[in-house]
Tab-separated table of C-alpha atoms and ligand atoms in Angstrom:
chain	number	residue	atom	x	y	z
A	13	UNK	CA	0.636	-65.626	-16.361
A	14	UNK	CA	3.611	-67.108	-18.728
A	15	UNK	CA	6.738	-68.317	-17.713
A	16	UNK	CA	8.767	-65.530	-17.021
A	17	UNK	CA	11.923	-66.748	-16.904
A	18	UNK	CA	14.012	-66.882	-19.936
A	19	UNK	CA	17.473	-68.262	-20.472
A	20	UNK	CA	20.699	-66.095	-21.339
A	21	UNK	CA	22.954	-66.821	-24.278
A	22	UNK	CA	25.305	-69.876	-23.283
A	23	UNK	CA	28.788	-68.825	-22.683
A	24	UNK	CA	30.968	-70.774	-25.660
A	25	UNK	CA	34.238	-69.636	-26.153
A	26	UNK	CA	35.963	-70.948	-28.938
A	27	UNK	CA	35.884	-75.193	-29.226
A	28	UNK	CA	39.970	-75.350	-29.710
A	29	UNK	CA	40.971	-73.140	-27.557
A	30	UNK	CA	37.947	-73.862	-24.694
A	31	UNK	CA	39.792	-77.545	-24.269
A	32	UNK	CA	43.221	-75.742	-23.796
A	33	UNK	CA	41.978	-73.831	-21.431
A	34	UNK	CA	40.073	-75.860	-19.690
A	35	UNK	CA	43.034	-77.955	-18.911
A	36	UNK	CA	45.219	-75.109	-17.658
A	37	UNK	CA	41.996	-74.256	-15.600
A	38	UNK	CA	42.169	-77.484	-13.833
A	39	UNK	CA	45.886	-77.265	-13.544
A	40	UNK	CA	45.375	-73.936	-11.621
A	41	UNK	CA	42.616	-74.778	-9.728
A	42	UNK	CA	44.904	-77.717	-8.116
A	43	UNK	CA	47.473	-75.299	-7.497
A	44	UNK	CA	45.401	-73.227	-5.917
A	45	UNK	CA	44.107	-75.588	-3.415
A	46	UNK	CA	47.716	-77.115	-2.472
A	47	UNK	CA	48.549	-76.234	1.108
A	48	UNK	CA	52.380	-76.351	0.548
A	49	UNK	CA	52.219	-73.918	-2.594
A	50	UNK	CA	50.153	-71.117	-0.295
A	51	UNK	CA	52.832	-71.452	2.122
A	52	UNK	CA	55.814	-71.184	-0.033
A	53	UNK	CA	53.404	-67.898	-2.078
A	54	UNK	CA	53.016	-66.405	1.018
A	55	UNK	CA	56.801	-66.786	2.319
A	56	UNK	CA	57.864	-65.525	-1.058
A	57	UNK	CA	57.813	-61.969	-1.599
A	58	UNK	CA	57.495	-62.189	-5.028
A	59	UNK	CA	54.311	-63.790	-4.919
A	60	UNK	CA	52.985	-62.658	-1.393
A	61	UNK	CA	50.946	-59.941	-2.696
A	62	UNK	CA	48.717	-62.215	-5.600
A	63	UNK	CA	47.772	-64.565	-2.450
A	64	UNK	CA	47.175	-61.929	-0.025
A	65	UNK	CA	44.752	-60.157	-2.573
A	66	UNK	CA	42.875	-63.391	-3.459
A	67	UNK	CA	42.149	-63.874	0.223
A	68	UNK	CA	40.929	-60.446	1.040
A	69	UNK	CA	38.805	-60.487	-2.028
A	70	UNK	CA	37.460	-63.552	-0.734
A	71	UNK	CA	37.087	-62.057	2.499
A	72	UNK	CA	35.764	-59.285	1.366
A	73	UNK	CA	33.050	-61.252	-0.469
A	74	UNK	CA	32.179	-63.097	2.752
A	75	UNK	CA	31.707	-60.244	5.140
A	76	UNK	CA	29.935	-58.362	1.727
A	77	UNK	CA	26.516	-58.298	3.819
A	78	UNK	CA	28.086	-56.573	7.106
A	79	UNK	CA	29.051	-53.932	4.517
A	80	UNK	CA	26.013	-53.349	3.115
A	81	UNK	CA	24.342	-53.275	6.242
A	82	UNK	CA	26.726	-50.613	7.675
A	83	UNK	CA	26.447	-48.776	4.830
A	84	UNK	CA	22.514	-48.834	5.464
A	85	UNK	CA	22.920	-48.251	9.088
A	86	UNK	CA	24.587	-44.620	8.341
A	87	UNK	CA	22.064	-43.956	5.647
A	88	UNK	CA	19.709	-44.190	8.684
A	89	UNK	CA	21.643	-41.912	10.833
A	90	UNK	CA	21.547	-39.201	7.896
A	91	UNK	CA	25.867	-39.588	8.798
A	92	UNK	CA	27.006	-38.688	5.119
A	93	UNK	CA	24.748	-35.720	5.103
A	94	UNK	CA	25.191	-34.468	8.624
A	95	UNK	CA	29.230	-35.314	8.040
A	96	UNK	CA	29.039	-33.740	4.972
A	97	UNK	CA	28.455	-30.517	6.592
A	98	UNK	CA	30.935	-30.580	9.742
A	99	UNK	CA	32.929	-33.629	11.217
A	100	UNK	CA	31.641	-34.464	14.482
A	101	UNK	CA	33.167	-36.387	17.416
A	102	UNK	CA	31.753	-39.633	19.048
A	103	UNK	CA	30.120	-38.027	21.832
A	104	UNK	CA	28.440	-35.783	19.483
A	105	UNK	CA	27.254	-38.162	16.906
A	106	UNK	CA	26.036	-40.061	19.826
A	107	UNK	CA	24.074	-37.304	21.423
A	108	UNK	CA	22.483	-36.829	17.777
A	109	UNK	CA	21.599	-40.425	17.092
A	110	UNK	CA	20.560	-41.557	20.296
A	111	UNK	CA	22.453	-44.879	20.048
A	112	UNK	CA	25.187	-45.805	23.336
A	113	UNK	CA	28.616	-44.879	22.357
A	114	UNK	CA	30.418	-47.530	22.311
A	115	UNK	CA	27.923	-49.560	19.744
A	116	UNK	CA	27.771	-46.377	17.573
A	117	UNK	CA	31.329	-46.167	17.716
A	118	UNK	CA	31.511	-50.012	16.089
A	119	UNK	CA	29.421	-48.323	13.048
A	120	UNK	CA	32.001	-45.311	12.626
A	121	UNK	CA	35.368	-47.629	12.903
A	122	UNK	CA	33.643	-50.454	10.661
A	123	UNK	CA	32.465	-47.085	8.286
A	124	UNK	CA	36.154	-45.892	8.057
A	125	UNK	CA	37.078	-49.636	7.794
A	126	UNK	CA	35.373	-50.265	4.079
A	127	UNK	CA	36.321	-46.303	2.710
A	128	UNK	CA	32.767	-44.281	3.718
A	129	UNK	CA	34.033	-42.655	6.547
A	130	UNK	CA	37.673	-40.940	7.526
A	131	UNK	CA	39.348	-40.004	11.063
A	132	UNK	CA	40.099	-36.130	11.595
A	133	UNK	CA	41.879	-34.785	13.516
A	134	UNK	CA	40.628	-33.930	17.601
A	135	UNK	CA	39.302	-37.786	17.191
A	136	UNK	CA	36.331	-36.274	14.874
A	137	UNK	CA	34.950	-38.479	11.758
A	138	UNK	CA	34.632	-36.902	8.464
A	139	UNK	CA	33.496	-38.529	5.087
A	140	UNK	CA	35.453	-40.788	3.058
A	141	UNK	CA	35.971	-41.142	-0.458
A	142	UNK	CA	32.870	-43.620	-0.861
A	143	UNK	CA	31.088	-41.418	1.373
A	144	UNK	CA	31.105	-38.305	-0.430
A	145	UNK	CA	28.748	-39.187	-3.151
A	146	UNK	CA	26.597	-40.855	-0.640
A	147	UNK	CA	26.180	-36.756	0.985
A	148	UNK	CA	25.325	-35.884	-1.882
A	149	UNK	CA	23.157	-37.812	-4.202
A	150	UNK	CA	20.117	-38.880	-2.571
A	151	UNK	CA	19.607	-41.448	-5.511
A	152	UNK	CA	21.951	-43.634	-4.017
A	153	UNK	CA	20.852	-43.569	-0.543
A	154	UNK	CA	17.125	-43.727	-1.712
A	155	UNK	CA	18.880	-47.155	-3.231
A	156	UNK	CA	20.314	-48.653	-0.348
A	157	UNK	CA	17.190	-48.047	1.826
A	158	UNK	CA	15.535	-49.448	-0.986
A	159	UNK	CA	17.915	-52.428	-1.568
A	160	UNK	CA	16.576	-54.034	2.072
A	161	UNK	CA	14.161	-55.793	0.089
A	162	UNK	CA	15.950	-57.355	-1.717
A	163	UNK	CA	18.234	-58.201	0.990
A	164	UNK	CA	15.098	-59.859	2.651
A	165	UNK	CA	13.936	-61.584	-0.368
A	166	UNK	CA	17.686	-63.438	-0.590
A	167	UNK	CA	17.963	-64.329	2.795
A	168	UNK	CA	17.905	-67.783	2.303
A	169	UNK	CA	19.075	-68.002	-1.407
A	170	UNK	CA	18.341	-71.101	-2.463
A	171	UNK	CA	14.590	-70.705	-1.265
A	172	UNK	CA	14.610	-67.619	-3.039
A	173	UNK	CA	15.916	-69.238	-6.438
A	174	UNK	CA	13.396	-71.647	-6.145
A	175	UNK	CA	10.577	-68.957	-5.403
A	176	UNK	CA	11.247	-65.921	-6.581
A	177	UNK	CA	9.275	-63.159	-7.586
A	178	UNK	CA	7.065	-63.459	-3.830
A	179	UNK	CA	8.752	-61.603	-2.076
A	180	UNK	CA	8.845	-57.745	-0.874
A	181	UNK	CA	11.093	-57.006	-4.781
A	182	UNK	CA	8.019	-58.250	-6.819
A	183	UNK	CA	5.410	-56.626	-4.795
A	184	UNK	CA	7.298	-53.473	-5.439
A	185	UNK	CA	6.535	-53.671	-9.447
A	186	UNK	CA	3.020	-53.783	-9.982
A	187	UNK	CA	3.725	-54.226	-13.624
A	188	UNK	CA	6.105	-57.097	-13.656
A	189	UNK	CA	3.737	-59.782	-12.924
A	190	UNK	CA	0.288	-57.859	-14.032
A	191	UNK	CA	0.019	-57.271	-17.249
A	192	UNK	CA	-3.223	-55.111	-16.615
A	193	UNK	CA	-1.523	-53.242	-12.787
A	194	UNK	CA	-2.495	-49.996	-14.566
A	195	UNK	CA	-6.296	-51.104	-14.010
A	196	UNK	CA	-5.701	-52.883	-11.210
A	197	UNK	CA	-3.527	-51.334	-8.633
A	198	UNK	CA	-3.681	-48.224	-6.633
A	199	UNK	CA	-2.044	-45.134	-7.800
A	200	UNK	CA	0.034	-45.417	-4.592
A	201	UNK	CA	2.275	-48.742	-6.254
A	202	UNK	CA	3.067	-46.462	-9.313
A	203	UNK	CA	3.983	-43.472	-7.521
A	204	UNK	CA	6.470	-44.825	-4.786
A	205	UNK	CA	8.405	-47.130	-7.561
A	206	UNK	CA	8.056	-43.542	-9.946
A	207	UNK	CA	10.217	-41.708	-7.328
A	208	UNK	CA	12.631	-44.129	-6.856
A	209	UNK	CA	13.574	-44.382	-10.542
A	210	UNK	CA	13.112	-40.427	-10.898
A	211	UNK	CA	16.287	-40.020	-8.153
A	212	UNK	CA	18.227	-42.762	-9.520
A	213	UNK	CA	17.792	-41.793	-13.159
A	214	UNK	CA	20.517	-38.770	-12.910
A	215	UNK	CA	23.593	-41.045	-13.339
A	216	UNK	CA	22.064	-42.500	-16.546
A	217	UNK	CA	20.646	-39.170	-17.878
A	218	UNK	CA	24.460	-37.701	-17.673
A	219	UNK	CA	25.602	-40.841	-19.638
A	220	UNK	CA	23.069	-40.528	-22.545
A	221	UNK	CA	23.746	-37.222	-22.652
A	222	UNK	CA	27.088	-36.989	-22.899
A	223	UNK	CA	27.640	-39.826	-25.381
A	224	UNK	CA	25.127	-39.288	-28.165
A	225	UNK	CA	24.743	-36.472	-30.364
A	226	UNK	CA	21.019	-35.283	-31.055
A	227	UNK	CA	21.369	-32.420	-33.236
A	228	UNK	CA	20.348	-34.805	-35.701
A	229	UNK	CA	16.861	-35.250	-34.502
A	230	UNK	CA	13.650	-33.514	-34.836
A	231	UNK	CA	11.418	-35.075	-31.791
A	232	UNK	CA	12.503	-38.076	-29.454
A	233	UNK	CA	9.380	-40.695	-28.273
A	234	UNK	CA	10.462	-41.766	-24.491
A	235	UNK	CA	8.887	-45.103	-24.206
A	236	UNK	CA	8.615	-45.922	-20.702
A	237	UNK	CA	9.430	-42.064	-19.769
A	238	UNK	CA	8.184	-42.591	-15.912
A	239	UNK	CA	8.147	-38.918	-14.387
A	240	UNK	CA	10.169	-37.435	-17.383
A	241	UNK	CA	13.348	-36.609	-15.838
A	242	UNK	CA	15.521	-37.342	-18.802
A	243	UNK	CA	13.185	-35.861	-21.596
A	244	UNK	CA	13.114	-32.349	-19.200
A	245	UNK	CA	17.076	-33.217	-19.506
A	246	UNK	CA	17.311	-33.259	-22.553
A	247	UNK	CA	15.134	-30.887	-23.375
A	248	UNK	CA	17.369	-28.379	-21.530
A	249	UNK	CA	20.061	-30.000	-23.127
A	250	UNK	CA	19.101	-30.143	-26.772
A	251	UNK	CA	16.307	-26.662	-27.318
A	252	UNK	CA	15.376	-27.583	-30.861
A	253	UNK	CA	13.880	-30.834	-30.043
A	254	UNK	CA	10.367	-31.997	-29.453
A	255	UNK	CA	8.939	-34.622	-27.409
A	256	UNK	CA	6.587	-37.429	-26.613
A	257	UNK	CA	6.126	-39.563	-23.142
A	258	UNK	CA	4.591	-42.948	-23.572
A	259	UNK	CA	3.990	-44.714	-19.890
A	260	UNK	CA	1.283	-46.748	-18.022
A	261	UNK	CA	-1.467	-43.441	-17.179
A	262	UNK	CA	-0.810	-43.557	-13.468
A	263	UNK	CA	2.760	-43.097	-14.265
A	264	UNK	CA	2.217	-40.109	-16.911
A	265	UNK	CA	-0.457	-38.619	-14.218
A	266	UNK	CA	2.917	-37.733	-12.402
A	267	UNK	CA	5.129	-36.545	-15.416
A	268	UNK	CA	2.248	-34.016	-16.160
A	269	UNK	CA	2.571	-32.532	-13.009
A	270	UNK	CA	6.257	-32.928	-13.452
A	271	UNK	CA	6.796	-30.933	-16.645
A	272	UNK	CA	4.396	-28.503	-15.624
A	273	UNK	CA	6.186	-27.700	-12.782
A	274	UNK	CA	9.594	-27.431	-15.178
A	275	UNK	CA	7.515	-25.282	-17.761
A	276	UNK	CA	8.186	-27.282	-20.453
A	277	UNK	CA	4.648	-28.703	-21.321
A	278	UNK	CA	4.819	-26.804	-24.878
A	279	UNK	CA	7.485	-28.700	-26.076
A	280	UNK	CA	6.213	-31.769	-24.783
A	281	UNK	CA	3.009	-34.319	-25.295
A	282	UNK	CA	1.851	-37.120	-22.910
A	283	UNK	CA	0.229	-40.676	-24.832
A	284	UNK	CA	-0.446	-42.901	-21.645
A	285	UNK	CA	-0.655	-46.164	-22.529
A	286	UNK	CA	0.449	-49.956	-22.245
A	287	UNK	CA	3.045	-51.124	-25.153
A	288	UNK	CA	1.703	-54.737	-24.147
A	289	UNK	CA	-2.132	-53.676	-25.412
A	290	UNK	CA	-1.320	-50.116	-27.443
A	291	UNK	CA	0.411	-48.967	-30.651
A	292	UNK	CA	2.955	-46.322	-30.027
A	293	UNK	CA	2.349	-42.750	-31.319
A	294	UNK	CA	4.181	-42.010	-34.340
A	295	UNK	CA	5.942	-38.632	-35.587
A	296	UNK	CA	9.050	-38.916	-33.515
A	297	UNK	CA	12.771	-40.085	-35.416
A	298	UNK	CA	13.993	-41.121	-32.542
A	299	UNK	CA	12.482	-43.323	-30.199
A	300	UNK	CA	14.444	-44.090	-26.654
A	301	UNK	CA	13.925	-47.287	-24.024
A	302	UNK	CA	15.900	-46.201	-21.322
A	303	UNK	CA	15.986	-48.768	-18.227
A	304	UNK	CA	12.964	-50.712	-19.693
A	305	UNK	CA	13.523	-53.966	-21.620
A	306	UNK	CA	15.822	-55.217	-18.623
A	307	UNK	CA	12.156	-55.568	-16.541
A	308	UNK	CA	10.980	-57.786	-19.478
A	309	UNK	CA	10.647	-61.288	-20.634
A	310	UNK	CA	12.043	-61.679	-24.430
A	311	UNK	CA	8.848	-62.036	-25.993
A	312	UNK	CA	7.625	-59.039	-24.188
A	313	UNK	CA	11.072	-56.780	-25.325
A	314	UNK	CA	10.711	-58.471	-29.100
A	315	UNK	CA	7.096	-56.977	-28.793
A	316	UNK	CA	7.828	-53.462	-27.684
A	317	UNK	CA	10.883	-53.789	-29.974
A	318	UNK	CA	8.439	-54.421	-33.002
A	319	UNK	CA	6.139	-51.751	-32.026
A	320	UNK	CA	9.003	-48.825	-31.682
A	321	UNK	CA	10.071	-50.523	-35.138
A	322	UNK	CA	6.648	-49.595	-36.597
A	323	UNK	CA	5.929	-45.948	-34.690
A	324	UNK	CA	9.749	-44.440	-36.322
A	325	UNK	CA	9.448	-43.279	-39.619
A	326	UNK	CA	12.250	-44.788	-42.247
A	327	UNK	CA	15.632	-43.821	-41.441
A	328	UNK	CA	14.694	-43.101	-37.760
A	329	UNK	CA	16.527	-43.876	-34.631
A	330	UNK	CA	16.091	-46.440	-31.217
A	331	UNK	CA	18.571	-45.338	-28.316
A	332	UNK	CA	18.323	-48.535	-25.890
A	333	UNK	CA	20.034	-47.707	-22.565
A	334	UNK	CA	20.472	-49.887	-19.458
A	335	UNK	CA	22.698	-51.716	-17.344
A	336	UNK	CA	24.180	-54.501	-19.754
A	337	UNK	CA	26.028	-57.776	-19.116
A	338	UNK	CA	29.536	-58.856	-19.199
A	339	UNK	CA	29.850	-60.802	-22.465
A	340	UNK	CA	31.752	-64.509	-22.169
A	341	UNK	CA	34.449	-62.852	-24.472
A	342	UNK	CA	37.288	-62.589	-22.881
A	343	UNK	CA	38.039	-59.400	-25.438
A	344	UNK	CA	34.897	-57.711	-23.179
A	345	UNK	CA	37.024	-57.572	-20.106
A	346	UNK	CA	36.761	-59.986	-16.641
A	347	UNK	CA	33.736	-60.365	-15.193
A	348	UNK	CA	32.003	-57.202	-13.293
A	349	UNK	CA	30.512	-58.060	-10.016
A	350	UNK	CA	27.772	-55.636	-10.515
A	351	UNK	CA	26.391	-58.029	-13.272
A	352	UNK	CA	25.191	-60.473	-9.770
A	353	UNK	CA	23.537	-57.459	-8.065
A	354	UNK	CA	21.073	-56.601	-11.276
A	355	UNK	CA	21.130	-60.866	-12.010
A	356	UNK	CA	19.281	-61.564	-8.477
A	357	UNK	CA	17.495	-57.753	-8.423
A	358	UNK	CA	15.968	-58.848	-11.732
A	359	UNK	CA	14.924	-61.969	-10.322
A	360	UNK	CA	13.617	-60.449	-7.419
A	361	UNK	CA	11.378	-58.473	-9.383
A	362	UNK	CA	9.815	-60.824	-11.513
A	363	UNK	CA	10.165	-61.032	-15.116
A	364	UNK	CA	13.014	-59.497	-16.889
A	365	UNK	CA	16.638	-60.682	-16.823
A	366	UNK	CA	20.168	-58.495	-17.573
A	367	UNK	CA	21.237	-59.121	-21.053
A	368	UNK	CA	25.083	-58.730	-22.646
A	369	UNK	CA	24.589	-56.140	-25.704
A	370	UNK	CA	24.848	-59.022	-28.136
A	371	UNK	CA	21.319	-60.427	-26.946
A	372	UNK	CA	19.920	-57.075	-27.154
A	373	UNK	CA	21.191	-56.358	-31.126
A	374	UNK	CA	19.981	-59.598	-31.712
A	375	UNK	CA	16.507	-58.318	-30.303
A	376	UNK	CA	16.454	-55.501	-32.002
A	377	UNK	CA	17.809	-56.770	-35.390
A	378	UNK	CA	14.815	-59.814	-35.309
A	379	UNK	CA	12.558	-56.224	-34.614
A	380	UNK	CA	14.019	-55.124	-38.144
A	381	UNK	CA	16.542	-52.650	-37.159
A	382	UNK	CA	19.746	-52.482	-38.989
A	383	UNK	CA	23.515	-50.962	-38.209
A	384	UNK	CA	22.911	-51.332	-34.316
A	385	UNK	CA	25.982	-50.452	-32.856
A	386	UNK	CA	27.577	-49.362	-28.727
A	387	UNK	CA	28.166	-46.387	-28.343
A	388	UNK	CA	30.680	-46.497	-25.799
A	389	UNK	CA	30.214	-44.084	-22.502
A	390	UNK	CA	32.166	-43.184	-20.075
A	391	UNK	CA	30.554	-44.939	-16.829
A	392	UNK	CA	29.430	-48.163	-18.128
A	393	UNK	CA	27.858	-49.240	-14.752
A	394	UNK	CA	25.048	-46.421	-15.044
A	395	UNK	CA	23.985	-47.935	-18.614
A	396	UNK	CA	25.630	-49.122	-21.934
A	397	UNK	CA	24.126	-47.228	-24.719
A	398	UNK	CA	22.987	-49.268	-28.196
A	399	UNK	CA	21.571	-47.198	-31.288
A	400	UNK	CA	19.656	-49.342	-34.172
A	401	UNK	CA	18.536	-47.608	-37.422
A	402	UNK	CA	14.884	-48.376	-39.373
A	403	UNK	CA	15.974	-48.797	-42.757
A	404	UNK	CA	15.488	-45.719	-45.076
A	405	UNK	CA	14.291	-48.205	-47.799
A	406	UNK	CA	10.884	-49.901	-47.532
A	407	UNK	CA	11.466	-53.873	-47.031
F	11	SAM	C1	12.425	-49.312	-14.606
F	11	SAM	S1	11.338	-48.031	-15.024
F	11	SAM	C2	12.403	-46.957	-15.962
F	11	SAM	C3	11.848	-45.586	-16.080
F	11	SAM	C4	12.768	-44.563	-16.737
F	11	SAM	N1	12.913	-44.806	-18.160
F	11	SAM	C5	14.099	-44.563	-16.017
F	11	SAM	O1	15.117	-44.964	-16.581
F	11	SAM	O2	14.121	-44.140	-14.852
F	11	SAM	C6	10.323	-48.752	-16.287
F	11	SAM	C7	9.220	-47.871	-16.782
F	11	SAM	O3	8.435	-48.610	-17.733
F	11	SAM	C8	7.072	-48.351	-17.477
F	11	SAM	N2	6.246	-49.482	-17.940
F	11	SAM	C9	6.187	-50.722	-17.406
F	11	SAM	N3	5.279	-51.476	-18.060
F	11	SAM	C10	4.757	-50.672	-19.012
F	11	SAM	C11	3.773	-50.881	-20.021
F	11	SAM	N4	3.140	-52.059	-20.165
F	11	SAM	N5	3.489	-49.857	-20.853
F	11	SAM	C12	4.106	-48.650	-20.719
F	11	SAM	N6	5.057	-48.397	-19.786
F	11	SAM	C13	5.370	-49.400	-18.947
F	11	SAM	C14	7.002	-48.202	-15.979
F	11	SAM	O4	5.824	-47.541	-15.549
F	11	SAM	C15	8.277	-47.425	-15.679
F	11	SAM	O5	8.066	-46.045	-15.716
């Protein structure tokens, strides 16, 4: 197997300014760290609250595994559903889960503590704000159970970084390290990691949907269409279109089934196949990658990239969707702390790596498209959305 791992775009800001600011930088940082300044910021009321948010963020980012693993311990309880339904007191929930009281009743304060849980009234627990979508979108709890392995695989970080890719994560993606899984893996592999990405694919569905226009087009290609949950989408969505699912045949075993079941197999034709050793089929004006070139090596995305390039007639359309990174421009916004969660989950799984929207038009321009532009949506943590055109005039 090749190498993998790839490097990201080096952060440069601009070479006057970076020196500037790189001396205010170390002016803050020494402010920061004076003992006598966080007294006198904390005893000032002016300035109390900037300190006291810095340290609970920092807190916050310290204790961010006790979180995660209450959050997990309800999702094992079925709390948000069960809550969902009725509050319930203590005793109750304790009757239900089997767990002593006053060790379940740890889970339900430290719960209400981080925002997933709420006291009622007659001492009964209800859901909180974080908690409602948690009762009701079993793609996210599918992704915390999930999320455990990765959790195991970064247990001791720096072993990880130095080994990734052999843990529980990479084991999970047949395809990210075997280039010929299809042949070589049981249908099993393909059809747990299909279901997973077939409840978490709502969220991004909603976002492609609601940001991009396809009265425009005649038939859309999915590349990488897993069970077909966003063609049967937008096939609701959009009536006059056609479509075509390109995935690895295990994969496309289970759309079949899939848009059978949605009685839309008229409208719709399967092509299983690998874009590492097939062409693509051709006919369709708009091809879409949704959640795929993040699992891939550059040379692997400049590959499919190419071979989308060549299946769309001239003048057609690529919609590239997928979580995106936080550009070094400052003009982009501070830095998200989601970007570390797909960073390491990328890792974890072997051979991809999350890339700002400027690597990815630079990817698809080298593939020959032209005019690639964002098309900005409204929930930028599901996806980011970039459209490239093929040239309507021949090279
Ligand atoms: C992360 S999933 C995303 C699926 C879907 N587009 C979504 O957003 O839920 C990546 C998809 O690419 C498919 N895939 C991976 N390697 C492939 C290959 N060599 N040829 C065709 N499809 C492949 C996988 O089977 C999987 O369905």
């Amino acid at each position: 197997m090749t190498d993998p791992l790839d490097l990201a775009s080096p952060a440069l800001p601009a070479p006057a300014r970076g020196l500037w600011k790189d001396a205010w930088q170390r002016r803050l940082e020494r402010w920061y760290a004076s003992p006598t300044l966080y007294r006198w910021s904390l005893a000032n009321p002016l300035t109390r609250w900037v300190t006291r948010r810095r340290t609970q963020k920092l807190f916050d980012l310290m204790a961010g595994f006790v979180h995660s693993q209450v959050m997990l311990g309800c999702v094992r309880l079925d709390l948000f559903r069960q809550l969902y339904q009725a509050p319930a007191d203590l005793a109750e929930l304790a009757r239900r889960s089997d767990l002593p009281a006053p060790a379940l009743q740890r889970l339900l304060l430290s719960a209400v503590a981080i925002g997933l849980l709420e006291h009622r009234s007659q001492g009964r627990f209800g859901l909180g704000p974080l908690g409602v979508p948690l009762a009701t979108h079993p793609g996210i709890t599918q992704m915390i159970e999930h999320n455990q392995l990765l959790y195991e695989d970064m247990r001791d970080p720096l072993g990880f970084l130095q080994n990734a890719w052999q843990g529980g994560m990479a084991a999970y993606w047949p395809y990210a390290h075997d280039a010929q899984a299809a042949q070589t893996q049981a249908q099993d592999a393909f059809t747990r990691y299909s279901a997973l990405m077939d409840a978490s694919q709502g969220f991004v569905v909603q976002e492609i949907l609601s940001a991009y226009h396809f009265a425009q087009h005649a038939c859309v290609l999915d590349v990488g269409a897993s069970k077909g949950r966003f063609v049967c989408a937008l096939a609701r969505h959009a009536p006059h279109l056609q479509f075509k699912l390109f995935d690895l045949p295990p994969v496309l075993a289970l759309a079949e089934a899939e848009v059978q079941a949605q009685d839309l197999a008229a409208r719709m034709t399967l092509h299983p196949g690998s874009f590492l050793h097939d062409p693509l089929p051709t006919g369709a004006d708009l091809v879409t990658l949704v959640r795929v070139a993040h699992d891939h090596p550059d040379a692997v995305v400049r590959q499919i990239l190419k071979k989308i390039h060549d299946a769309l007639p001239l003048g057609g359309t690529l919609l590239l969707a997928e979580p995106m990174a936080q550009s070094a421009d400052p003009a982009d916004g501070p830095p998200k702390p989601t970007d570390a969660y797909f960073h390491f989950y990328l890792l974890a799984m072997g051979a991809g790596r999350l890339r700002t929207p400027d690597e990815l038009r630079a990817l698809m321009e080298a593939a020959g498209f032209s005019h690639v532009e964002l098309v900005p949506n409204a929930m930028p943590i599901h996806a980011r959305i970039l459209i490239g055109r093929k040239s309507r005039c021949l090279p």
